[in-house]
Short mmCIF file of C-alpha atoms in Angstrom, two decimals:
data_model
loop_
_atom_site.label_atom_id
_atom_site.label_comp_id
_atom_site.label_asym_id
_atom_site.label_seq_id
_atom_site.Cartn_x
_atom_site.Cartn_y
_atom_site.Cartn_z
CA MET S 1 -17.92 -8.64 4.71
CA THR S 2 -20.21 -5.74 5.36
CA GLY S 3 -23.35 -6.05 7.43
CA ASP S 4 -25.52 -6.70 4.37
CA GLY S 5 -23.43 -9.65 3.09
CA VAL S 6 -21.41 -7.75 0.49
CA PRO S 7 -17.68 -8.61 0.53
CA GLU S 8 -15.25 -5.82 1.38
CA ALA S 9 -12.67 -4.92 -1.25
CA GLU S 10 -9.16 -6.22 -0.74
CA GLY S 11 -6.10 -4.47 -2.02
CA PRO S 12 -4.90 -0.92 -2.40
CA VAL S 13 -7.09 1.85 -3.78
CA ASP S 14 -4.22 3.92 -5.13
CA ARG S 15 -0.80 3.26 -6.64
CA PRO S 16 1.67 2.40 -3.88
CA ALA S 17 4.52 4.82 -3.36
CA GLY S 18 7.72 4.00 -5.24
CA PHE S 19 10.91 2.87 -3.51
CA PHE S 20 12.59 6.29 -3.56
CA GLU S 21 9.34 8.11 -2.68
CA GLN S 22 9.73 6.94 0.92
CA PRO S 23 13.15 8.20 2.08
CA PHE S 24 12.69 7.46 5.79
CA TRP S 25 11.65 3.83 5.24
CA THR S 26 14.30 3.40 2.56
CA ALA S 27 17.03 4.60 4.94
CA LEU S 28 15.72 2.43 7.79
CA GLY S 29 15.52 -0.60 5.48
CA LEU S 30 19.06 -0.09 4.22
CA LEU S 31 20.29 0.21 7.82
CA VAL S 32 18.60 -3.10 8.75
CA VAL S 33 19.83 -4.83 5.59
CA CYS S 34 23.43 -3.70 6.16
CA ALA S 35 23.59 -4.53 9.88
CA GLY S 36 24.35 -8.26 9.66
CA PRO S 37 27.05 -8.15 6.98
CA VAL S 38 28.74 -5.12 8.61
CA ILE S 39 28.83 -6.84 12.03
CA LEU S 40 30.17 -10.02 10.43
CA LEU S 41 32.82 -8.09 8.49
CA ALA S 42 33.92 -6.23 11.63
CA GLY S 43 34.30 -9.50 13.54
CA VAL S 44 36.17 -11.35 10.80
CA SER S 45 38.50 -8.55 9.71
CA GLY S 46 39.88 -7.78 13.15
CA TYR S 47 38.41 -4.36 13.90
CA VAL S 48 37.42 -5.48 17.40
CA PRO S 49 39.42 -6.85 20.34
CA ASP S 50 40.09 -10.61 20.33
CA GLU S 51 37.85 -11.26 23.35
CA ASP S 52 34.84 -9.74 21.52
CA ARG S 53 35.52 -11.31 18.12
CA PHE S 54 33.67 -14.61 18.69
CA GLY S 55 30.51 -12.84 19.89
CA LEU S 56 30.58 -10.42 16.97
CA VAL S 57 31.07 -13.20 14.40
CA VAL S 58 28.16 -15.21 15.88
CA THR S 59 25.96 -12.09 15.92
CA GLY S 60 26.89 -11.36 12.31
CA LEU S 61 26.14 -14.95 11.29
CA VAL S 62 22.71 -14.72 12.94
CA TRP S 63 21.85 -11.27 11.51
CA THR S 64 23.05 -11.85 7.94
CA PRO S 65 20.33 -14.40 6.98
CA PHE S 66 17.74 -12.12 8.60
CA THR S 67 18.88 -9.20 6.48
CA VAL S 68 18.81 -11.33 3.33
CA VAL S 69 15.20 -12.31 4.10
CA VAL S 70 14.24 -8.63 4.63
CA LEU S 71 15.87 -7.67 1.34
CA VAL S 72 14.20 -10.51 -0.58
CA LEU S 73 10.78 -9.64 0.89
CA ALA S 74 11.21 -5.98 -0.07
CA VAL S 75 12.18 -6.81 -3.65
CA VAL S 76 9.46 -9.44 -4.09
CA GLY S 77 6.83 -7.11 -2.59
CA THR S 78 7.83 -4.26 -4.88
CA VAL S 79 7.75 -6.50 -7.95
CA ARG S 80 4.34 -7.87 -6.93
CA ASP S 81 2.87 -4.38 -6.40
CA ARG S 82 4.08 -3.23 -9.80
CA ARG S 83 2.69 -6.38 -11.46
CA VAL S 84 -0.72 -5.91 -9.79
CA TRP S 85 -0.96 -2.30 -10.94
CA ARG S 86 0.12 -3.23 -14.49
CA GLU S 87 -2.65 -5.85 -14.50
CA LEU S 88 -5.18 -3.24 -13.37
CA GLU S 89 -4.03 -0.84 -16.09
CA THR S 90 -4.20 -3.47 -18.86
CA ALA S 91 -7.23 -5.54 -17.79
CA GLY S 92 -9.18 -2.92 -15.85
CA VAL S 93 -12.90 -2.46 -16.43
CA ARG S 94 -14.40 1.01 -16.00
CA VAL S 95 -17.60 0.90 -13.95
CA MET S 96 -19.61 3.21 -11.71
CA GLY S 97 -19.44 2.93 -7.93
CA GLU S 98 -22.37 4.19 -5.87
CA VAL S 99 -21.93 5.90 -2.49
CA THR S 100 -24.02 4.07 0.11
CA SER S 101 -23.08 6.29 3.05
CA ALA S 102 -21.02 9.40 3.68
CA ARG S 103 -19.91 10.83 7.01
CA ARG S 104 -17.85 13.98 7.69
CA VAL S 105 -14.71 13.26 9.75
CA TRP S 106 -11.53 15.09 10.72
CA CYS S 107 -8.34 14.29 8.78
CA GLY S 108 -5.72 15.93 10.96
CA GLU S 109 -6.62 19.61 10.80
CA ASP S 110 -8.82 19.30 7.70
CA ARG S 111 -12.31 17.97 7.18
CA CYS S 112 -12.84 14.90 5.01
CA THR S 113 -15.74 12.69 4.09
CA ARG S 114 -15.57 8.96 4.86
CA VAL S 115 -17.36 7.34 1.94
CA ARG S 116 -18.65 3.76 1.72
CA MET S 117 -19.21 2.63 -1.86
CA LEU S 118 -20.82 -0.33 -3.54
CA VAL S 119 -18.97 -1.32 -6.72
CA THR S 120 -20.66 -3.62 -9.22
CA VAL S 121 -18.54 -5.41 -11.82
CA PRO S 122 -20.19 -7.24 -14.74
CA GLY S 123 -20.11 -11.00 -14.22
CA ARG S 124 -19.04 -10.80 -10.56
CA PRO S 125 -20.75 -10.19 -7.25
CA PRO S 126 -20.60 -6.56 -6.07
CA PHE S 127 -18.13 -5.52 -3.38
CA ALA S 128 -18.06 -2.66 -0.88
CA THR S 129 -15.20 -0.37 0.00
CA SER S 130 -14.56 2.71 2.08
CA HIS S 131 -12.10 5.56 1.67
CA LEU S 132 -11.65 9.26 2.45
CA VAL S 133 -12.52 12.12 0.12
CA HIS S 134 -10.26 15.00 1.15
CA GLY S 135 -11.36 18.61 1.18
CA GLU S 136 -14.59 20.45 1.72
CA GLU S 137 -16.40 18.65 -1.08
CA ILE S 138 -19.78 17.40 0.13
CA VAL S 139 -20.45 13.82 -0.94
CA GLU S 140 -23.92 12.45 -0.41
CA ALA S 141 -25.36 8.95 -0.50
CA GLY S 142 -26.36 8.05 -4.05
CA THR S 143 -23.46 9.94 -5.67
CA ARG S 144 -21.72 7.89 -8.37
CA PHE S 145 -17.96 7.78 -9.04
CA THR S 146 -16.14 6.26 -12.01
CA VAL S 147 -13.94 3.38 -10.87
CA ASP S 148 -11.39 1.15 -12.65
CA VAL S 149 -11.84 -2.42 -11.39
CA HIS S 150 -9.82 -5.58 -12.03
CA PRO S 151 -12.19 -8.09 -13.66
CA THR S 152 -11.26 -11.05 -11.43
CA ARG S 153 -9.99 -9.46 -8.19
CA ASP S 154 -11.39 -6.92 -5.73
CA LEU S 155 -8.77 -4.39 -6.76
CA PHE S 156 -9.84 -0.93 -7.84
CA ARG S 157 -8.90 2.72 -8.07
CA LEU S 158 -10.94 5.86 -8.48
CA VAL S 159 -10.69 7.50 -11.89
CA PRO S 160 -9.47 11.12 -11.70
CA GLU S 161 -12.15 13.68 -12.44
CA PRO S 162 -11.26 15.90 -15.40
CA SER S 163 -12.10 19.08 -13.45
CA THR S 164 -9.80 18.38 -10.48
CA GLY S 165 -7.09 16.36 -12.21
CA GLY S 166 -6.64 13.97 -9.27
CA ALA S 167 -8.41 11.01 -7.73
CA SER S 168 -10.06 11.37 -4.36
CA ARG S 169 -8.85 8.87 -1.86
#
């Protein structure tokens, strides 16, 4: 909740990156997922000395369920994210969000504007959100942005402006 009793938006403000759009995390995830079965296979198939085999098999048996859980969570999370964004695309309501405050901040080496917005959806209480507008664009309090909002959840995304072709985030 914000200081004036308006709930803060929950959920992403932009489409999450796809599985193959994150090569570092994909490689790290595959390494973690493969660790348990590879250790277990090495212990069972005789690639290690006999005195180390028992320890390697136990380690593989402990790590394999962990890797299965990591893999299941990754798949379920990806499916959920895609379902949520499909819902927003099919059931989204286009409304106007009003900037309640704007403050210039540094984004690495560039300047950005941290914007707090109040989004009002018909039939629901309004919610507040904050995000960064990249670039030198000056955003002032009272400015209005077009926003796609899910009708029953505090999930939204900024609508791209026709002049820039991309959504500010």
